[in-house]
């Protein structure tokens, strides 16, 4: 089985660094997601691994073998590109089966493999269509199928679900998880969608501006974000980050905040408090847990169905705060003041440079 190692890997375009001295080992057989905002270097990293982009410095190894200078065709990887292209003259079956055709596999074997993959991707009805007779989402699934028929050391997927509607994306996420479970292959999957990352990954690598921010399981990334960037990027909506300062006491956007006993301010190092929207309780509901509580103003409510997003502003500091709660009548009207309560066990603390304080 094939693990992947990047050692001191850098890539610059001219003077502009886009991947910066990256050290990373991906475990064999793991479903790894590279997650980060647009332009952070995800595709560049994947293309270097695939052998489609030269590295500026450093080394890449697959399965313990250094591949940095090997041609793409010698690396035994299958890749689905962010901007994929299908063969226009081949139908869906021909496109999916193409890599097997090239390897000269018997026709019956190709047909069986194509049907199996097309079944997973919901393409069985479309096998005789040409690409121009397909929707964007259907074409994207064909591109996915063309990789999935293969048996490489590592699968590389670059935003393979970006053109699908919400329902189809959910379905495909399940299929990819099943595909991974059944094949046991190493998968490196690129996305900027944190929901995709959380639902599919065994390991998430959060990137920003060409550097790794955190490498952990979805649980670790969500529960113990290493810095305020990861905290805000992961979660839907992301974590609230509230600026604090000290002037005799802890203040939230300038307004004094009473902290209960047991709330460690780490000698005044705490510069930002992080609160997940789902950890905010509205109103002074009785709680036995030690909690922070402070007044807020209701700005707006956005129903999502099962839940609702509640836009708030802190009173005094006027800091924006987002809460997530079961959808119901919040029982208050815009501009009215209520108290929010947050158990201190749910409050994350960050220093001025954004690094988590445990
Ligand atoms: N051939 C190139 N020449 C110069 N700059 C490039 C080139 N390819 C990519 N870049 C730059 O490198 C940075 C990283 O690009 P990359 O495509 O890896 O980002 P990404 O994380 O995949 O983003 P997205 O989520 O938008 O696909 C970007 O700032 C991009 O503009
Ligand atoms: Mg990209």
mmCIF file of C-alpha atoms and ligand atoms in Angstrom:
data_model
loop_
_atom_site.group_PDB
_atom_site.id
_atom_site.type_symbol
_atom_site.label_atom_id
_atom_site.label_comp_id
_atom_site.label_asym_id
_atom_site.label_seq_id
_atom_site.Cartn_x
_atom_site.Cartn_y
_atom_site.Cartn_z
ATOM 1 C CA UNK A 1 0.000 0.000 0.000
ATOM 2 C CA UNK A 2 1.134 3.464 -0.836
ATOM 3 C CA UNK A 3 1.767 6.300 1.535
ATOM 4 C CA UNK A 4 2.883 9.713 0.332
ATOM 5 C CA UNK A 5 5.656 11.868 1.781
ATOM 6 C CA UNK A 6 6.393 15.478 0.972
ATOM 7 C CA UNK A 7 9.757 16.682 2.319
ATOM 8 C CA UNK A 8 10.577 20.369 2.427
ATOM 9 C CA UNK A 9 8.458 20.785 -0.684
ATOM 10 C CA UNK A 10 8.239 24.246 -2.223
ATOM 11 C CA UNK A 11 6.811 25.699 -5.382
ATOM 12 C CA UNK A 12 7.201 29.237 -6.673
ATOM 13 C CA UNK A 13 5.948 30.830 -9.851
ATOM 14 C CA UNK A 14 8.666 33.388 -10.575
ATOM 15 C CA UNK A 15 9.232 35.091 -7.252
ATOM 16 C CA UNK A 16 5.844 34.165 -5.875
ATOM 17 C CA UNK A 17 5.878 31.210 -3.449
ATOM 18 C CA UNK A 18 2.640 29.196 -3.574
ATOM 19 C CA UNK A 19 3.697 26.087 -1.616
ATOM 20 C CA UNK A 20 6.115 26.778 1.226
ATOM 21 C CA UNK A 21 8.594 24.222 2.619
ATOM 22 C CA UNK A 22 5.908 21.667 3.243
ATOM 23 C CA UNK A 23 6.620 18.545 5.330
ATOM 24 C CA UNK A 24 3.813 16.043 5.355
ATOM 25 C CA UNK A 25 3.280 12.295 5.462
ATOM 26 C CA UNK A 26 -0.001 10.791 4.322
ATOM 27 C CA UNK A 27 -0.685 7.339 5.652
ATOM 28 C CA UNK A 28 -1.170 4.482 3.258
ATOM 29 C CA UNK A 29 -4.822 3.650 2.623
ATOM 30 C CA UNK A 30 -6.064 6.830 4.243
ATOM 31 C CA UNK A 31 -8.686 9.193 2.812
ATOM 32 C CA UNK A 32 -6.905 12.529 3.150
ATOM 33 C CA UNK A 33 -8.537 15.840 2.332
ATOM 34 C CA UNK A 34 -6.526 18.961 1.501
ATOM 35 C CA UNK A 35 -8.801 21.775 2.637
ATOM 36 C CA UNK A 36 -8.288 25.490 2.245
ATOM 37 C CA UNK A 37 -9.556 28.659 0.622
ATOM 38 C CA UNK A 38 -9.233 29.429 -3.064
ATOM 39 C CA UNK A 39 -5.642 30.096 -4.102
ATOM 40 C CA UNK A 40 -3.963 28.453 -1.074
ATOM 41 C CA UNK A 41 -2.039 25.978 -3.252
ATOM 42 C CA UNK A 42 -4.157 22.796 -3.127
ATOM 43 C CA UNK A 43 -4.202 22.113 -6.871
ATOM 44 C CA UNK A 44 -0.530 23.011 -7.172
ATOM 45 C CA UNK A 45 0.352 20.478 -4.473
ATOM 46 C CA UNK A 46 -1.779 17.782 -6.092
ATOM 47 C CA UNK A 47 -0.296 18.462 -9.532
ATOM 48 C CA UNK A 48 3.226 18.206 -8.113
ATOM 49 C CA UNK A 49 2.295 14.850 -6.599
ATOM 50 C CA UNK A 50 0.886 13.756 -9.947
ATOM 51 C CA UNK A 51 4.052 14.833 -11.785
ATOM 52 C CA UNK A 52 2.287 17.513 -13.809
ATOM 53 C CA UNK A 53 4.035 20.431 -12.143
ATOM 54 C CA UNK A 54 7.755 20.700 -11.461
ATOM 55 C CA UNK A 55 8.799 21.174 -7.875
ATOM 56 C CA UNK A 56 10.972 24.184 -7.049
ATOM 57 C CA UNK A 57 12.587 22.507 -4.075
ATOM 58 C CA UNK A 58 12.172 19.385 -1.973
ATOM 59 C CA UNK A 59 11.140 15.810 -2.520
ATOM 60 C CA UNK A 60 8.037 13.674 -3.042
ATOM 61 C CA UNK A 61 7.912 9.945 -2.306
ATOM 62 C CA UNK A 62 5.128 7.453 -3.005
ATOM 63 C CA UNK A 63 5.329 4.154 -1.208
ATOM 64 C CA UNK A 64 8.857 4.981 -0.057
ATOM 65 C CA UNK A 65 10.094 5.569 -3.626
ATOM 66 C CA UNK A 66 11.244 9.073 -4.511
ATOM 67 C CA UNK A 67 9.224 10.175 -7.541
ATOM 68 C CA UNK A 68 10.191 13.855 -7.704
ATOM 69 C CA UNK A 69 11.849 13.502 -11.098
ATOM 70 C CA UNK A 70 9.662 10.754 -12.498
ATOM 71 C CA UNK A 71 7.276 11.393 -15.370
ATOM 72 C CA UNK A 72 3.563 11.433 -14.490
ATOM 73 C CA UNK A 73 3.040 8.142 -16.315
ATOM 74 C CA UNK A 74 5.614 6.414 -14.091
ATOM 75 C CA UNK A 75 3.991 7.365 -10.790
ATOM 76 C CA UNK A 76 1.006 5.015 -10.864
ATOM 77 C CA UNK A 77 -1.608 7.555 -9.832
ATOM 78 C CA UNK A 78 -5.092 8.304 -11.183
ATOM 79 C CA UNK A 79 -6.222 11.910 -11.092
ATOM 80 C CA UNK A 80 -9.506 13.715 -11.589
ATOM 81 C CA UNK A 81 -8.703 17.279 -12.588
ATOM 82 C CA UNK A 82 -10.479 20.390 -11.384
ATOM 83 C CA UNK A 83 -10.928 21.371 -15.020
ATOM 84 C CA UNK A 84 -11.580 17.988 -16.568
ATOM 85 C CA UNK A 85 -12.020 17.221 -20.250
ATOM 86 C CA UNK A 86 -13.750 14.209 -21.736
ATOM 87 C CA UNK A 87 -13.055 12.682 -25.154
ATOM 88 C CA UNK A 88 -15.834 14.258 -27.235
ATOM 89 C CA UNK A 89 -15.948 11.467 -29.831
ATOM 90 C CA UNK A 90 -16.367 8.688 -27.238
ATOM 91 C CA UNK A 91 -19.628 7.918 -25.453
ATOM 92 C CA UNK A 92 -19.856 7.671 -21.663
ATOM 93 C CA UNK A 93 -18.884 3.977 -21.624
ATOM 94 C CA UNK A 94 -15.956 4.714 -23.944
ATOM 95 C CA UNK A 95 -14.773 7.587 -21.782
ATOM 96 C CA UNK A 96 -14.954 5.627 -18.540
ATOM 97 C CA UNK A 97 -13.355 2.547 -20.070
ATOM 98 C CA UNK A 98 -10.633 4.456 -21.916
ATOM 99 C CA UNK A 99 -7.778 3.855 -19.412
ATOM 100 C CA UNK A 100 -8.529 0.115 -19.510
ATOM 101 C CA UNK A 101 -8.762 0.133 -23.315
ATOM 102 C CA UNK A 102 -5.285 1.683 -23.468
ATOM 103 C CA UNK A 103 -3.955 -1.114 -21.292
ATOM 104 C CA UNK A 104 -5.463 -3.656 -23.673
ATOM 105 C CA UNK A 105 -7.789 -5.377 -21.218
ATOM 106 C CA UNK A 106 -10.304 -7.856 -22.669
ATOM 107 C CA UNK A 107 -13.540 -6.234 -23.863
ATOM 108 C CA UNK A 108 -15.733 -8.227 -21.459
ATOM 109 C CA UNK A 109 -13.608 -7.216 -18.482
ATOM 110 C CA UNK A 110 -13.753 -3.547 -19.511
ATOM 111 C CA UNK A 111 -17.527 -3.686 -19.952
ATOM 112 C CA UNK A 112 -18.010 -5.251 -16.506
ATOM 113 C CA UNK A 113 -15.762 -2.707 -14.805
ATOM 114 C CA UNK A 114 -17.443 0.196 -16.629
ATOM 115 C CA UNK A 115 -20.897 -1.007 -15.587
ATOM 116 C CA UNK A 116 -19.829 -1.381 -11.974
ATOM 117 C CA UNK A 117 -18.362 2.130 -11.775
ATOM 118 C CA UNK A 118 -21.222 3.666 -13.794
ATOM 119 C CA UNK A 119 -23.622 2.051 -11.320
ATOM 120 C CA UNK A 120 -21.847 3.694 -8.386
ATOM 121 C CA UNK A 121 -22.011 7.052 -10.128
ATOM 122 C CA UNK A 122 -25.617 6.808 -11.318
ATOM 123 C CA UNK A 123 -24.586 6.792 -14.991
ATOM 124 C CA UNK A 124 -25.988 3.458 -16.176
ATOM 125 C CA UNK A 125 -28.759 5.103 -18.201
ATOM 126 C CA UNK A 126 -26.285 7.360 -19.968
ATOM 127 C CA UNK A 127 -23.623 4.926 -21.171
ATOM 128 C CA UNK A 128 -24.299 5.509 -24.871
ATOM 129 C CA UNK A 129 -24.463 9.329 -24.686
ATOM 130 C CA UNK A 130 -21.702 11.561 -25.993
ATOM 131 C CA UNK A 131 -20.265 14.243 -23.632
ATOM 132 C CA UNK A 132 -22.051 17.072 -25.449
ATOM 133 C CA UNK A 133 -25.374 15.392 -24.625
ATOM 134 C CA UNK A 134 -24.641 15.524 -20.884
ATOM 135 C CA UNK A 135 -25.133 18.161 -18.198
ATOM 136 C CA UNK A 136 -22.087 19.595 -16.430
ATOM 137 C CA UNK A 137 -22.710 17.446 -13.371
ATOM 138 C CA UNK A 138 -23.071 14.287 -15.462
ATOM 139 C CA UNK A 139 -19.818 15.063 -17.269
ATOM 140 C CA UNK A 140 -18.070 15.522 -13.966
ATOM 141 C CA UNK A 141 -19.267 12.107 -12.818
ATOM 142 C CA UNK A 142 -17.919 10.570 -16.046
ATOM 143 C CA UNK A 143 -14.516 12.154 -15.311
ATOM 144 C CA UNK A 144 -14.689 10.637 -11.835
ATOM 145 C CA UNK A 145 -15.561 7.234 -13.338
ATOM 146 C CA UNK A 146 -12.588 7.373 -15.697
ATOM 147 C CA UNK A 147 -10.303 7.474 -12.653
ATOM 148 C CA UNK A 148 -12.298 5.015 -10.550
ATOM 149 C CA UNK A 149 -12.014 2.172 -13.094
ATOM 150 C CA UNK A 150 -8.271 2.184 -12.591
ATOM 151 C CA UNK A 151 -6.246 0.424 -9.932
ATOM 152 C CA UNK A 152 -3.455 2.891 -9.156
ATOM 153 C CA UNK A 153 -1.341 3.291 -6.023
ATOM 154 C CA UNK A 154 -2.999 6.618 -5.178
ATOM 155 C CA UNK A 155 -6.175 8.378 -6.308
ATOM 156 C CA UNK A 156 -6.017 12.169 -6.581
ATOM 157 C CA UNK A 157 -9.286 14.056 -6.749
ATOM 158 C CA UNK A 158 -9.374 17.820 -7.328
ATOM 159 C CA UNK A 159 -12.804 19.205 -6.385
ATOM 160 C CA UNK A 160 -14.563 16.365 -8.227
ATOM 161 C CA UNK A 161 -18.055 17.245 -6.974
ATOM 162 C CA UNK A 162 -18.007 20.994 -7.602
ATOM 163 C CA UNK A 163 -20.504 20.911 -10.486
ATOM 164 C CA UNK A 164 -23.096 18.723 -8.801
ATOM 165 C CA UNK A 165 -26.304 19.917 -7.187
ATOM 166 C CA UNK A 166 -26.652 19.571 -3.419
ATOM 167 C CA UNK A 167 -28.527 16.242 -3.473
ATOM 168 C CA UNK A 168 -26.217 14.631 -6.001
ATOM 169 C CA UNK A 169 -23.192 15.862 -4.066
ATOM 170 C CA UNK A 170 -24.473 14.171 -0.941
ATOM 171 C CA UNK A 171 -25.074 10.958 -2.849
ATOM 172 C CA UNK A 172 -21.613 11.068 -4.424
ATOM 173 C CA UNK A 173 -19.976 11.710 -1.059
ATOM 174 C CA UNK A 174 -21.490 8.452 0.198
ATOM 175 C CA UNK A 175 -20.373 6.635 -2.944
ATOM 176 C CA UNK A 176 -16.815 7.889 -2.593
ATOM 177 C CA UNK A 177 -16.707 6.851 1.051
ATOM 178 C CA UNK A 178 -17.944 3.394 0.026
ATOM 179 C CA UNK A 179 -15.474 3.276 -2.876
ATOM 180 C CA UNK A 180 -12.657 4.028 -0.449
ATOM 181 C CA UNK A 181 -13.830 1.435 2.053
ATOM 182 C CA UNK A 182 -14.091 -1.228 -0.648
ATOM 183 C CA UNK A 183 -10.785 -0.517 -2.398
ATOM 184 C CA UNK A 184 -8.769 0.477 0.688
ATOM 185 C CA UNK A 185 -6.757 2.788 -1.594
ATOM 186 C CA UNK A 186 -4.932 5.959 -0.604
ATOM 187 C CA UNK A 187 -7.008 8.958 -1.666
ATOM 188 C CA UNK A 188 -5.884 12.577 -1.687
ATOM 189 C CA UNK A 189 -8.922 14.766 -2.180
ATOM 190 C CA UNK A 190 -8.834 18.534 -2.650
ATOM 191 C CA UNK A 191 -11.700 20.807 -1.706
ATOM 192 C CA UNK A 192 -12.451 24.245 -0.308
ATOM 193 C CA UNK A 193 -15.743 22.899 1.039
ATOM 194 C CA UNK A 194 -15.373 22.111 4.724
ATOM 195 C CA UNK A 195 -18.560 20.025 4.739
ATOM 196 C CA UNK A 196 -17.022 17.688 2.144
ATOM 197 C CA UNK A 197 -13.861 17.525 4.217
ATOM 198 C CA UNK A 198 -15.657 16.801 7.472
ATOM 199 C CA UNK A 199 -17.946 14.151 6.001
ATOM 200 C CA UNK A 200 -15.417 12.178 3.970
ATOM 201 C CA UNK A 201 -11.947 12.587 5.413
ATOM 202 C CA UNK A 202 -10.125 10.348 7.819
ATOM 203 C CA UNK A 203 -7.480 13.070 7.922
ATOM 204 C CA UNK A 204 -7.806 16.743 7.053
ATOM 205 C CA UNK A 205 -4.869 18.961 6.131
ATOM 206 C CA UNK A 206 -5.952 22.585 6.432
ATOM 207 C CA UNK A 207 -3.886 24.871 4.192
ATOM 208 C CA UNK A 208 -3.533 28.616 3.954
ATOM 209 C CA UNK A 209 -1.233 30.547 1.652
ATOM 210 C CA UNK A 210 0.880 27.517 0.803
ATOM 211 C CA UNK A 211 1.415 26.370 4.391
ATOM 212 C CA UNK A 212 -0.195 23.740 6.577
ATOM 213 C CA UNK A 213 -2.279 25.189 9.377
ATOM 214 C CA UNK A 214 -3.342 21.899 10.937
ATOM 215 C CA UNK A 215 -3.105 18.187 10.239
ATOM 216 C CA UNK A 216 -5.638 16.119 12.146
ATOM 217 C CA UNK A 217 -8.738 13.974 12.173
ATOM 218 C CA UNK A 218 -12.035 15.780 11.486
ATOM 219 C CA UNK A 219 -12.767 15.537 15.216
ATOM 220 C CA UNK A 220 -9.451 17.137 16.203
ATOM 221 C CA UNK A 221 -9.803 19.878 13.613
ATOM 222 C CA UNK A 222 -13.305 20.702 14.788
ATOM 223 C CA UNK A 223 -12.858 20.339 18.525
ATOM 224 C CA UNK A 224 -9.332 21.651 18.918
ATOM 225 C CA UNK A 225 -8.525 24.038 16.080
ATOM 226 C CA UNK A 226 -4.874 25.029 16.346
ATOM 227 C CA UNK A 227 -5.545 28.642 15.449
ATOM 228 C CA UNK A 228 -8.315 31.117 14.758
ATOM 229 C CA UNK A 229 -8.055 30.592 10.978
ATOM 230 C CA UNK A 230 -8.867 26.861 11.231
ATOM 231 C CA UNK A 231 -11.548 27.654 13.811
ATOM 232 C CA UNK A 232 -13.311 30.028 11.435
ATOM 233 C CA UNK A 233 -12.791 27.985 8.280
ATOM 234 C CA UNK A 234 -14.230 24.739 9.637
ATOM 235 C CA UNK A 235 -17.822 24.610 10.836
ATOM 236 C CA UNK A 236 -21.015 25.791 9.282
ATOM 237 C CA UNK A 237 -21.254 28.606 10.193
ATOM 238 C CA UNK A 238 -17.634 28.872 11.365
ATOM 239 C CA UNK A 239 -16.544 29.688 14.882
ATOM 240 C CA UNK A 240 -17.219 33.198 16.209
ATOM 241 C CA UNK A 241 -13.967 34.942 17.115
ATOM 242 C CA UNK A 242 -14.451 37.806 19.559
ATOM 243 C CA UNK A 243 -11.680 40.306 20.292
ATOM 244 C CA UNK A 244 -10.948 40.802 23.944
ATOM 245 C CA UNK A 245 -8.714 43.099 25.925
ATOM 246 C CA UNK A 246 -7.921 43.730 29.531
ATOM 247 C CA UNK A 247 -8.528 46.941 31.431
ATOM 248 C CA UNK A 248 -8.878 45.937 35.045
ATOM 249 C CA UNK A 249 -11.043 43.078 33.862
ATOM 250 C CA UNK A 250 -11.597 41.078 30.678
ATOM 251 C CA UNK A 251 -13.471 43.119 28.082
ATOM 252 C CA UNK A 252 -15.332 42.025 24.980
ATOM 253 C CA UNK A 253 -15.071 44.680 22.290
ATOM 254 C CA UNK A 254 -14.563 47.210 25.064
ATOM 255 C CA UNK A 255 -17.488 46.043 27.220
ATOM 256 C CA UNK A 256 -16.655 44.473 30.596
ATOM 257 C CA UNK A 257 -17.183 40.726 30.807
ATOM 258 C CA UNK A 258 -17.572 38.882 34.063
ATOM 259 C CA UNK A 259 -15.752 35.582 34.029
ATOM 260 C CA UNK A 260 -16.725 32.766 36.382
ATOM 261 C CA UNK A 261 -14.291 31.056 38.726
ATOM 262 C CA UNK A 262 -12.263 28.433 36.903
ATOM 263 C CA UNK A 263 -12.007 30.384 33.652
ATOM 264 C CA UNK A 264 -8.258 30.565 33.079
ATOM 265 C CA UNK A 265 -7.135 33.690 31.256
ATOM 266 C CA UNK A 266 -3.564 32.417 30.988
ATOM 267 C CA UNK A 267 -2.004 35.441 32.564
ATOM 268 C CA UNK A 268 -3.714 37.890 30.255
ATOM 269 C CA UNK A 269 -2.505 36.201 27.068
ATOM 270 C CA UNK A 270 -6.039 35.604 25.830
ATOM 271 C CA UNK A 271 -6.735 38.065 23.034
ATOM 272 C CA UNK A 272 -9.613 36.333 21.278
ATOM 273 C CA UNK A 273 -12.418 34.114 22.458
ATOM 274 C CA UNK A 274 -13.766 31.482 20.072
ATOM 275 C CA UNK A 275 -17.361 30.309 20.399
ATOM 276 C CA UNK A 276 -19.055 27.841 18.065
ATOM 277 C CA UNK A 277 -22.541 29.042 17.013
ATOM 278 C CA UNK A 278 -24.114 25.831 18.300
ATOM 279 C CA UNK A 279 -22.637 26.370 21.786
ATOM 280 C CA UNK A 280 -24.523 29.615 22.326
ATOM 281 C CA UNK A 281 -27.708 29.425 24.377
ATOM 282 C CA UNK A 282 -30.216 32.225 24.175
ATOM 283 C CA UNK A 283 -31.721 33.666 27.343
ATOM 284 C CA UNK A 284 -30.753 32.972 30.894
ATOM 285 C CA UNK A 285 -31.807 29.340 30.753
ATOM 286 C CA UNK A 286 -30.836 27.639 33.970
ATOM 287 C CA UNK A 287 -27.503 25.874 33.707
ATOM 288 C CA UNK A 288 -25.431 24.228 36.365
ATOM 289 C CA UNK A 289 -22.262 24.585 34.277
ATOM 290 C CA UNK A 290 -19.894 27.492 34.859
ATOM 291 C CA UNK A 291 -20.707 29.821 31.952
ATOM 292 C CA UNK A 292 -19.950 33.139 30.383
ATOM 293 C CA UNK A 293 -22.994 35.272 29.922
ATOM 294 C CA UNK A 294 -23.364 38.652 28.293
ATOM 295 C CA UNK A 295 -26.069 40.790 26.679
ATOM 296 C CA UNK A 296 -26.630 40.814 22.916
ATOM 297 C CA UNK A 297 -29.017 42.451 20.476
ATOM 298 C CA UNK A 298 -30.973 40.382 17.967
ATOM 299 C CA UNK A 299 -30.210 41.479 14.397
ATOM 300 C CA UNK A 300 -31.772 38.844 12.181
ATOM 301 C CA UNK A 301 -32.900 35.236 11.942
ATOM 302 C CA UNK A 302 -32.253 33.009 8.921
ATOM 303 C CA UNK A 303 -34.186 29.718 8.941
ATOM 304 C CA UNK A 304 -32.348 26.740 7.434
ATOM 305 C CA UNK A 305 -35.055 24.139 8.045
ATOM 306 C CA UNK A 306 -34.154 22.065 11.071
ATOM 307 C CA UNK A 307 -32.037 24.890 12.451
ATOM 308 C CA UNK A 308 -31.854 28.665 12.211
ATOM 309 C CA UNK A 309 -28.918 31.047 12.080
ATOM 310 C CA UNK A 310 -29.337 33.913 14.519
ATOM 311 C CA UNK A 311 -27.359 37.087 13.858
ATOM 312 C CA UNK A 312 -26.546 38.948 17.037
ATOM 313 C CA UNK A 313 -24.421 41.914 18.121
ATOM 314 C CA UNK A 314 -22.838 42.193 21.551
ATOM 315 C CA UNK A 315 -24.192 45.076 23.596
ATOM 316 C CA UNK A 316 -21.537 47.677 24.286
ATOM 317 C CA UNK A 317 -18.863 46.194 22.034
ATOM 318 C CA UNK A 318 -21.109 45.797 18.977
ATOM 319 C CA UNK A 319 -19.232 42.631 17.930
ATOM 320 C CA UNK A 320 -21.062 40.363 15.470
ATOM 321 C CA UNK A 321 -21.982 36.965 16.879
ATOM 322 C CA UNK A 322 -23.726 34.092 15.149
ATOM 323 C CA UNK A 323 -25.775 31.505 17.017
ATOM 324 C CA UNK A 324 -27.287 28.311 15.684
ATOM 325 C CA UNK A 325 -30.396 26.873 17.274
ATOM 326 C CA UNK A 326 -33.333 24.657 16.513
ATOM 327 C CA UNK A 327 -35.768 26.494 14.237
ATOM 328 C CA UNK A 328 -38.534 27.987 16.292
ATOM 329 C CA UNK A 329 -39.890 31.395 17.084
ATOM 330 C CA UNK A 330 -36.993 33.046 18.901
ATOM 331 C CA UNK A 331 -39.617 34.844 20.967
ATOM 332 C CA UNK A 332 -37.954 38.235 20.556
ATOM 333 C CA UNK A 333 -38.028 40.844 17.842
ATOM 334 C CA UNK A 334 -35.136 42.523 16.025
ATOM 335 C CA UNK A 335 -33.215 45.033 18.118
ATOM 336 C CA UNK A 336 -34.398 43.640 21.419
ATOM 337 C CA UNK A 337 -31.803 42.642 23.976
ATOM 338 C CA UNK A 338 -31.319 39.183 25.409
ATOM 339 C CA UNK A 339 -28.668 37.401 27.373
ATOM 340 C CA UNK A 340 -26.535 34.659 25.830
ATOM 341 C CA UNK A 341 -24.990 31.887 27.881
ATOM 342 C CA UNK A 342 -21.932 29.870 26.843
ATOM 343 C CA UNK A 343 -20.508 27.104 29.047
ATOM 344 C CA UNK A 344 -16.829 27.832 29.677
ATOM 345 C CA UNK A 345 -15.982 24.295 28.564
ATOM 346 C CA UNK A 346 -17.123 25.376 25.074
ATOM 347 C CA UNK A 347 -15.050 28.561 24.922
ATOM 348 C CA UNK A 348 -11.845 28.399 22.853
ATOM 349 C CA UNK A 349 -9.027 30.821 23.636
ATOM 350 C CA UNK A 350 -6.528 32.295 21.222
ATOM 351 C CA UNK A 351 -3.500 34.551 21.672
ATOM 352 C CA UNK A 352 -3.052 37.795 19.720
ATOM 353 C CA UNK A 353 -1.257 35.925 16.883
ATOM 354 C CA UNK A 354 -4.237 33.552 16.591
ATOM 355 C CA UNK A 355 -2.546 30.499 18.137
ATOM 356 C CA UNK A 356 -4.739 28.363 20.350
ATOM 357 C CA UNK A 357 -4.196 28.548 24.095
ATOM 358 C CA UNK A 358 -5.101 25.211 25.612
HETATM 359 N N1 LIG B 1 0.884 28.626 -13.767
HETATM 360 C C1 LIG B 1 0.820 29.545 -12.811
HETATM 361 N N2 LIG B 1 1.535 30.689 -12.872
HETATM 362 C C2 LIG B 1 1.500 31.609 -11.889
HETATM 363 N N3 LIG B 1 0.759 31.475 -10.759
HETATM 364 C C3 LIG B 1 0.018 30.366 -10.629
HETATM 365 C C4 LIG B 1 0.009 29.340 -11.641
HETATM 366 N N4 LIG B 1 -0.815 28.353 -11.222
HETATM 367 C C5 LIG B 1 -1.301 28.747 -10.011
HETATM 368 N N5 LIG B 1 -0.813 29.953 -9.659
HETATM 369 C C6 LIG B 1 -1.082 30.678 -8.396
HETATM 370 O O1 LIG B 1 -0.729 29.833 -7.340
HETATM 371 C C7 LIG B 1 -1.627 29.984 -6.256
HETATM 372 C C8 LIG B 1 -2.175 28.633 -5.880
HETATM 373 O O2 LIG B 1 -2.991 28.159 -6.935
HETATM 374 P P1 LIG B 1 -3.795 26.786 -6.826
HETATM 375 O O3 LIG B 1 -4.429 26.558 -8.147
HETATM 376 O O4 LIG B 1 -2.884 25.737 -6.321
HETATM 377 O O5 LIG B 1 -4.883 27.145 -5.732
HETATM 378 P P2 LIG B 1 -6.093 26.275 -5.149
HETATM 379 O O6 LIG B 1 -5.868 26.172 -3.689
HETATM 380 O O7 LIG B 1 -6.216 25.018 -5.919
HETATM 381 O O8 LIG B 1 -7.341 27.230 -5.400
HETATM 382 P P3 LIG B 1 -8.858 26.892 -5.919
HETATM 383 O O9 LIG B 1 -9.613 26.433 -4.695
HETATM 384 O O10 LIG B 1 -9.346 28.217 -6.387
HETATM 385 O O11 LIG B 1 -8.786 25.863 -6.995
HETATM 386 C C9 LIG B 1 -2.683 30.983 -6.710
HETATM 387 O O12 LIG B 1 -2.388 32.230 -6.173
HETATM 388 C C10 LIG B 1 -2.540 30.990 -8.210
HETATM 389 O O13 LIG B 1 -2.878 32.235 -8.737
HETATM 390 MG MG1 LIG B 2 -7.646 24.322 -7.214
#
